[in-house]
């Protein structure tokens, strides 16, 4: 039992140190490139990745958020109706989505959709020696492959979180109008009144953090692939599971920290 | 400036371990400019590892590797990347970027490592494709090419930055005899027309004797025999003898037991 625990801890620490090593090497490659007055990656590569993360995920993020917003409003509405407090539904939904649900849903959707695709793509490139060929040519694979992908997901996650927040609130307004007799203008006014800058800021900070975590884990898992097609499959599963778990864990830590800061 | 017959590459007492497995155990090897050195040895004997050590992708545990007089084991990141642009590599499975067409594959090192304009890069890509005898495939993806064509595109990419040394990892593997001869002819042409030195790791004996100006046998992490193709044919080394006769008899090498005669 103790030996098993030790092995798990060792494996975890090894993976963590490899993630830190990759971060250090990426910064070193980018710095080396910039110091020779060359761009670390092509801007077109960055825009291709932002399109892939942003435009490619906007529909899914909206759809999931609408469903969750709708369900949240419906369930809280039925509970609050018993106490005659149904008018509090917009406030509940707005606070939930700006501080928590928007960034978290976006993180989970991106981990599953973009994180998996990053890992599979880089994993396939690793297995077919493409990454090694890039390194062998003297092109830093971290700055060339990882940087545009990481920056794309880092900057697009907050944008998609805004989409998720708006979609969730729209879904909630729709079901509140249909089932709870709260009209749209009342819902809109309540939304505007309960939107607080501190909630929006905490949501955006979390979004940047989640984007960074997903991008980093996905790229690392892809580049660490061993063993061909089976290895790519295992790495992709591991990437999604690790990213989702880490995002939820970080979300909890952020909430504990932000509640103490913003209370 | 490297002139003919000057030593281009020198490996001295190279030791390398992969986990608990000793891959290189005091390996010594040298290559002169404009020479084609064929490295042979049993499967899993460290031939491909040797090429990766030369490119600095794997780091030696002990010893030195001098390329154009500089010890590559002591180079910093920037110097190592500059050195790599003087060495081309043709991979066993081509390692072409699957998401890029042929043109972009060959243009990749030029775009990333040179200051050439798009027009100049296009010209170089055309010239390199012509060099390897390919035309009208610039827009095709690697998945649309045959094995022989992939190898030739890989060679065109390796030649893009005008290297002084090209490493070939099993260039004939998986190719039919016609394509295999075609690749051999290109390797010979590189030496004779373009004055490029090559290290070729291969198992294909007819190919090895066709292209080599010198040969080396790798066994147990060491070079057990080094010399001209004629020397190899008459080698008294038991391992070399068994290796070559296994090919002549069976078309493939058995794993001989003794390295030293």
XYZ file of C-alpha atoms in Angstrom:
524
model
C 0.000 0.000 0.000
C 2.773 2.413 1.014
C 4.870 1.279 -1.944
C 1.935 1.922 -4.292
C 1.410 5.368 -2.792
C 5.116 6.080 -3.201
C 5.037 5.015 -6.851
C 2.012 7.246 -7.548
C 3.678 10.196 -5.806
C 6.926 9.630 -7.744
C 5.047 9.440 -11.052
C 3.133 12.619 -10.208
C 6.300 14.510 -9.269
C 8.070 13.279 -12.427
C 5.197 14.504 -14.582
C 5.111 17.824 -12.758
C 8.856 18.331 -13.183
C 8.558 17.460 -16.891
C 5.827 20.097 -17.260
C 8.084 22.670 -15.575
C 11.026 21.550 -17.755
C 8.909 22.020 -20.885
C 7.929 25.524 -19.726
C 11.575 26.445 -19.122
C 12.702 25.025 -22.482
C 9.892 26.786 -24.349
C 10.807 30.130 -22.788
C 14.494 29.480 -23.619
C 13.679 28.645 -27.260
C 11.445 31.703 -27.622
C 14.068 33.922 -25.993
C 16.833 32.545 -28.233
C 14.724 33.244 -31.286
C 13.782 36.759 -30.190
C 17.411 37.553 -29.295
C 18.351 36.826 -32.925
C 15.593 39.269 -33.987
C 13.380 36.571 -35.450
C 9.752 35.817 -34.661
C 9.426 32.679 -32.486
C 6.514 31.455 -34.605
C 4.656 32.501 -37.699
C 1.660 34.754 -37.042
C -0.393 32.776 -39.551
C 0.126 29.663 -37.386
C -1.153 31.580 -34.368
C -4.246 32.794 -36.239
C -4.945 29.321 -37.580
C -4.905 28.054 -33.992
C -7.094 30.892 -32.656
C -9.603 30.139 -35.396
C -9.477 26.469 -34.480
C -9.977 27.155 -30.755
C -12.350 30.113 -31.024
C -14.534 29.697 -34.070
C -14.332 25.933 -33.839
C -15.630 25.854 -30.266
C -18.047 28.782 -30.112
C -21.108 26.771 -31.139
C -20.424 23.940 -28.704
C -19.663 26.306 -25.811
C -22.885 28.271 -26.528
C -25.011 25.159 -26.797
C -23.710 23.583 -23.571
C -24.074 26.904 -21.714
C -27.632 27.456 -22.943
C -28.606 23.977 -21.693
C -26.911 24.463 -18.323
C -28.375 27.991 -17.924
C -31.801 26.655 -18.768
C -31.527 23.797 -16.260
C -30.071 26.022 -13.546
C -32.909 28.556 -13.869
C -35.538 25.824 -13.975
C -34.318 23.939 -10.910
C -33.564 26.988 -8.744
C -36.873 28.520 -9.904
C -38.904 25.548 -8.703
C -37.137 25.576 -5.341
C -37.441 29.333 -4.874
C -41.107 29.298 -5.993
C -42.004 27.395 -2.806
C -40.759 30.345 -0.761
C -42.205 32.980 -3.126
C -38.694 34.098 -4.093
C -38.757 33.245 -7.778
C -37.720 36.802 -8.640
C -34.232 35.910 -7.341
C -33.612 33.516 -10.251
C -31.838 36.097 -12.511
C -29.430 37.089 -9.728
C -28.614 33.434 -8.966
C -27.997 32.640 -12.620
C -25.898 35.747 -13.308
C -23.616 35.258 -10.293
C -23.285 31.529 -10.977
C -22.361 32.046 -14.597
C -20.003 35.009 -14.301
C -18.038 33.611 -11.363
C -18.263 29.876 -11.889
C -20.252 28.173 -14.611
C -19.070 30.243 -17.601
C -15.321 29.710 -17.138
C -15.727 26.137 -15.856
C -17.993 24.956 -18.683
C -15.689 26.620 -21.212
C -12.692 24.908 -19.605
C -14.319 21.479 -19.702
C -15.512 21.878 -23.306
C -12.078 23.113 -24.434
C -10.253 20.338 -22.575
C -12.412 17.767 -24.347
C -12.453 19.374 -27.759
C -9.244 21.373 -28.228
C -7.025 19.676 -25.625
C -7.769 16.261 -27.096
C -7.084 17.499 -30.613
C -3.783 19.175 -29.588
C -2.613 15.967 -27.902
C -3.675 13.731 -30.775
C -2.072 16.016 -33.357
C 1.247 16.496 -31.555
C 1.221 12.843 -30.472
C 0.842 11.669 -34.057
C 3.629 14.033 -35.111
C 5.842 12.646 -32.342
C 5.082 9.027 -33.245
C 5.824 9.638 -36.937
C 9.140 11.386 -36.134
C 7.865 14.743 -37.441
C 8.723 16.489 -34.163
C 12.192 14.952 -34.214
C 12.643 16.080 -37.826
C 11.758 19.638 -36.806
C 14.301 19.492 -33.992
C 16.897 17.885 -36.271
C 16.552 20.741 -38.766
C 17.458 23.207 -36.013
C 13.920 24.529 -35.624
C 12.954 24.524 -31.950
C 9.860 22.287 -31.801
C 8.601 23.911 -28.608
C 8.597 27.449 -29.916
C 7.372 26.327 -33.344
C 4.640 23.883 -32.314
C 3.735 24.607 -28.682
C 3.849 28.421 -28.480
C 1.171 29.257 -31.085
C -1.134 26.563 -29.715
C -0.629 27.602 -26.100
C -1.128 31.315 -26.793
C -4.215 30.626 -28.913
C -6.030 28.695 -26.177
C -4.743 31.083 -23.469
C -6.263 34.120 -25.176
C -9.368 32.452 -26.602
C -10.601 30.858 -23.342
C -11.676 34.203 -21.758
C -13.408 35.186 -25.032
C -15.295 31.889 -25.067
C -16.107 32.306 -21.371
C -17.898 35.568 -22.219
C -19.851 33.674 -24.887
C -20.669 30.968 -22.305
C -21.855 33.530 -19.742
C -24.097 35.334 -22.239
C -25.458 32.041 -23.612
C -26.190 30.702 -20.122
C -28.051 33.859 -19.158
C -30.033 33.829 -22.433
C -30.995 30.184 -21.814
C -32.058 31.025 -18.273
C -34.076 34.058 -19.428
C -35.849 31.936 -22.015
C -36.951 29.210 -19.588
C -37.791 31.756 -16.878
C -40.123 33.449 -19.314
C -41.754 30.175 -20.317
C -41.997 28.362 -16.980
C -41.570 30.905 -14.187
C -43.509 33.862 -15.653
C -40.529 36.206 -15.454
C -40.642 38.496 -18.450
C -37.545 39.379 -20.484
C -37.374 43.029 -19.443
C -37.441 42.094 -15.737
C -34.767 39.438 -16.336
C -32.627 41.974 -18.254
C -32.908 44.645 -15.536
C -32.071 42.144 -12.801
C -29.115 40.853 -14.800
C -27.717 44.370 -15.232
C -28.200 45.170 -11.544
C -26.512 42.006 -10.301
C -23.537 42.035 -12.693
C -20.562 43.071 -10.589
C -17.100 43.967 -11.863
C -15.422 41.785 -9.211
C -17.401 38.730 -10.400
C -16.501 39.397 -14.020
C -12.818 39.904 -13.124
C -12.650 36.694 -11.067
C -14.298 34.798 -13.950
C -11.808 36.196 -16.452
C -8.788 35.420 -14.252
C -9.999 31.846 -13.957
C -10.533 31.656 -17.718
C -6.944 32.659 -18.478
C -5.733 30.145 -15.912
C -7.883 27.317 -17.315
C -6.795 28.090 -20.877
C -3.144 27.965 -19.858
C -3.582 24.711 -17.941
C -5.433 22.953 -20.781
C -2.974 24.142 -23.449
C 0.074 23.181 -21.442
C -1.151 19.737 -20.421
C -2.413 18.952 -23.930
C 0.861 19.936 -25.634
C 2.949 18.126 -23.032
C 0.947 14.910 -23.317
C 1.214 15.061 -27.100
C 4.972 15.549 -27.148
C 5.471 12.838 -24.517
C 3.742 10.136 -26.604
C 5.508 6.796 -26.780
C 4.430 3.742 -28.724
C 2.659 4.700 -31.933
C -1.109 4.721 -32.439
C -1.918 3.068 -29.111
C 0.288 5.611 -27.352
C -1.556 8.474 -29.046
C -4.896 7.074 -27.859
C -3.677 6.646 -24.286
C -2.122 10.113 -24.246
C -5.301 11.734 -25.585
C -7.447 10.113 -22.898
C -4.911 11.023 -20.241
C -4.747 14.606 -21.534
C -8.518 15.127 -21.248
C -8.778 13.455 -17.832
C -5.771 15.345 -16.432
C -6.878 18.699 -17.861
C -10.491 18.387 -16.646
C -9.400 17.245 -13.171
C -6.766 19.987 -12.908
C -9.215 22.649 -14.120
C -11.831 21.602 -11.532
C -9.182 21.409 -8.806
C -7.819 24.860 -9.688
C -11.371 26.206 -9.835
C -11.930 25.084 -6.247
C -8.670 26.676 -5.092
C -9.502 29.881 -6.972
C -12.944 29.999 -5.358
C -11.480 29.593 -1.875
C -8.941 32.330 -2.603
C -11.348 34.726 -4.337
C -14.104 34.381 -1.775
C -11.596 35.429 0.889
C -10.380 38.333 -1.274
C -13.708 39.599 -2.638
C -16.064 38.891 0.254
C 36.851 25.925 -45.064
C 36.690 22.152 -45.351
C 38.631 20.762 -48.288
C 38.505 17.273 -49.758
C 39.871 14.567 -47.469
C 39.794 16.789 -44.398
C 38.111 15.200 -41.414
C 34.550 16.470 -41.271
C 33.308 14.460 -38.333
C 35.018 12.654 -35.513
C 33.442 10.662 -32.693
C 35.786 9.798 -29.871
C 35.115 7.305 -27.084
C 31.367 7.946 -27.206
C 29.334 6.264 -24.495
C 25.571 6.346 -24.345
C 23.062 4.503 -22.207
C 19.333 4.248 -22.687
C 17.862 3.394 -19.271
C 19.879 0.304 -18.233
C 20.855 -0.636 -21.775
C 24.358 0.308 -22.928
C 23.972 1.460 -26.549
C 27.385 3.026 -27.227
C 30.362 1.749 -25.345
C 33.428 3.742 -26.346
C 32.582 4.254 -30.007
C 35.175 5.845 -32.299
C 34.317 6.894 -35.824
C 35.499 9.460 -38.329
C 34.246 10.786 -41.635
C 36.140 12.741 -44.232
C 34.504 15.398 -46.358
C 32.893 14.165 -49.563
C 32.893 10.620 -48.269
C 29.966 8.199 -48.053
C 30.260 6.125 -44.918
C 27.893 3.182 -44.608
C 27.267 2.013 -41.063
C 26.029 -1.540 -40.704
C 25.137 -3.657 -37.742
C 22.469 -5.855 -36.243
C 18.957 -4.591 -35.577
C 18.719 -2.744 -32.277
C 22.477 -2.271 -32.287
C 22.327 1.516 -32.030
C 22.719 2.586 -35.671
C 19.805 5.024 -35.602
C 20.894 6.177 -32.138
C 24.267 7.025 -33.678
C 22.566 9.416 -36.122
C 20.549 11.011 -33.316
C 23.722 11.546 -31.297
C 25.318 13.226 -34.317
C 22.384 15.628 -34.591
C 22.493 16.369 -30.870
C 18.939 15.074 -30.412
C 20.327 12.593 -27.889
C 23.125 13.676 -25.572
C 26.203 11.513 -25.086
C 27.021 10.343 -21.571
C 30.748 10.469 -22.270
C 33.119 11.290 -25.109
C 33.177 13.902 -27.838
C 31.646 14.423 -31.268
C 33.496 16.951 -33.382
C 31.817 18.365 -36.478
C 33.953 20.794 -38.508
C 36.297 20.956 -35.528
C 33.616 21.936 -32.978
C 32.616 19.590 -30.194
C 28.842 19.438 -30.544
C 28.435 18.032 -27.042
C 29.578 21.407 -25.694
C 27.513 23.688 -27.918
C 24.792 25.903 -26.494
C 21.262 25.852 -27.893
C 21.890 28.530 -30.526
C 25.166 27.006 -31.723
C 23.616 23.542 -31.820
C 20.717 24.758 -33.977
C 23.187 26.474 -36.331
C 25.204 23.264 -36.563
C 22.042 21.278 -37.320
C 21.326 23.499 -40.309
C 24.628 22.215 -41.809
C 23.463 18.624 -41.440
C 20.507 17.181 -43.293
C 18.716 14.027 -42.263
C 16.600 11.634 -44.296
C 14.442 9.521 -41.991
C 13.523 5.880 -42.391
C 9.824 6.726 -42.686
C 10.524 10.096 -44.313
C 9.085 12.146 -41.384
C 7.458 14.630 -43.739
C 4.971 17.024 -42.123
C 1.684 15.284 -42.879
C -0.333 18.506 -42.720
C 1.877 20.285 -45.267
C 2.125 19.743 -48.991
C 5.418 18.845 -50.681
C 6.301 22.484 -51.390
C 5.776 23.565 -47.783
C 7.715 20.570 -46.483
C 10.797 21.517 -48.478
C 10.282 25.215 -47.775
C 9.961 24.692 -44.001
C 13.683 24.917 -43.070
C 14.164 27.807 -45.509
C 11.257 29.772 -44.044
C 12.315 29.153 -40.484
C 16.086 29.374 -40.709
C 16.980 31.615 -43.633
C 16.155 35.175 -44.588
C 15.149 34.265 -48.123
C 12.080 35.811 -49.757
C 9.091 33.718 -50.800
C 10.190 33.982 -54.424
C 13.693 32.752 -53.660
C 12.283 29.904 -51.579
C 10.010 28.850 -54.453
C 13.035 28.746 -56.765
C 15.037 26.612 -54.318
C 12.109 24.224 -53.821
C 11.816 23.774 -57.610
C 15.564 23.196 -57.914
C 15.625 20.604 -55.115
C 12.644 18.755 -56.534
C 14.353 18.664 -59.899
C 17.516 17.384 -58.220
C 15.634 14.373 -56.849
C 13.804 13.850 -60.148
C 10.307 14.900 -59.087
C 7.994 17.260 -60.918
C 4.397 18.465 -60.592
C 3.899 17.150 -57.078
C 4.357 20.397 -55.169
C 0.722 20.621 -54.149
C 0.394 16.993 -53.099
C 0.273 15.893 -49.476
C 2.731 13.243 -48.227
C -0.152 10.778 -47.864
C -0.654 10.973 -51.639
C 2.936 9.959 -52.420
C 4.540 6.539 -52.808
C 7.288 5.383 -50.421
C 10.043 6.142 -52.927
C 8.648 9.611 -53.641
C 8.431 10.356 -49.919
C 12.084 9.399 -49.503
C 13.051 11.670 -52.384
C 11.017 14.573 -50.982
C 12.735 13.912 -47.640
C 16.074 14.154 -49.423
C 15.020 17.374 -51.163
C 14.107 18.820 -47.741
C 17.413 17.676 -46.262
C 19.213 19.405 -49.164
C 17.262 22.662 -48.864
C 19.819 24.446 -46.685
C 22.821 23.166 -48.702
C 24.278 21.008 -45.887
C 27.792 19.617 -45.907
C 26.661 16.311 -44.405
C 23.515 14.263 -44.895
C 22.490 11.414 -42.618
C 20.402 8.607 -44.060
C 18.474 6.265 -41.795
C 17.702 3.078 -43.758
C 17.151 4.881 -47.095
C 16.268 1.686 -48.983
C 13.971 0.101 -46.437
C 10.512 -0.680 -47.764
C 11.433 0.240 -51.336
C 11.303 -1.932 -54.435
C 14.660 -2.587 -56.189
C 14.065 0.121 -58.806
C 13.360 2.829 -56.245
C 16.168 1.529 -54.079
C 18.651 1.966 -56.957
C 17.205 5.418 -57.620
C 17.924 6.480 -54.031
C 21.411 4.943 -54.233
C 22.117 6.929 -57.397
C 21.019 10.111 -55.652
C 23.357 9.432 -52.733
C 26.250 8.871 -55.155
C 25.298 12.025 -57.074
C 25.301 14.020 -53.857
C 28.897 13.014 -53.270
C 30.198 13.311 -56.800
C 28.272 16.306 -58.110
C 27.357 18.275 -55.018
C 30.373 17.380 -52.847
C 28.197 16.425 -49.882
C 29.372 13.830 -47.373
C 26.906 11.194 -46.170
C 26.514 8.707 -43.374
C 24.154 5.944 -44.381
C 22.723 3.459 -41.935
C 21.485 0.470 -43.871
C 20.829 -3.228 -43.809
C 20.632 -3.581 -47.571
C 23.966 -5.056 -48.621
C 23.817 -4.504 -52.397
C 22.915 -0.905 -51.731
C 25.675 -0.532 -49.146
C 28.388 -1.766 -51.531
C 27.004 0.366 -54.371
C 27.183 3.682 -52.523
C 29.941 3.346 -49.923
C 33.385 4.863 -50.116
C 33.979 3.510 -46.616
C 32.162 1.147 -44.298
C 31.872 0.581 -40.571
C 30.420 -2.310 -38.609
C 28.733 -1.434 -35.325
C 28.450 -4.175 -32.737
C 28.054 -4.085 -28.962
C 28.280 -0.300 -28.967
C 31.617 -0.203 -30.768
C 32.923 -0.033 -34.303
C 34.453 -3.480 -34.751
C 35.607 -2.980 -38.351
C 36.158 0.086 -40.495
C 37.511 0.288 -44.027
C 36.778 0.434 -47.734
C 34.142 -1.861 -49.314
C 37.021 -4.004 -50.661
C 38.464 -4.321 -47.137
C 35.050 -5.404 -45.873
C 34.692 -8.135 -48.466
C 37.987 -9.600 -47.336
C 37.538 -8.910 -43.631
C 38.874 -11.499 -41.218
C 36.646 -10.186 -38.437
C 34.331 -13.046 -37.521
C 31.332 -10.838 -36.899
C 31.711 -8.999 -40.214
C 32.254 -12.254 -42.011
C 29.146 -13.865 -40.478
C 27.079 -10.729 -41.084
C 27.988 -10.502 -44.765
C 27.704 -14.217 -45.449
C 24.290 -14.313 -43.744
C 23.123 -11.683 -46.201
C 24.635 -13.491 -49.148
C 23.088 -16.794 -48.074
C 19.728 -15.759 -46.614
C 19.225 -12.179 -47.727
C 19.173 -11.044 -44.113
C 21.599 -11.075 -41.208
C 21.432 -13.625 -38.427
C 22.746 -12.309 -35.153
C 26.382 -13.451 -35.020
C 27.747 -13.998 -31.558
C 31.358 -12.940 -31.763
C 32.540 -9.429 -32.388
C 36.238 -10.111 -32.541
C 38.092 -12.587 -34.618
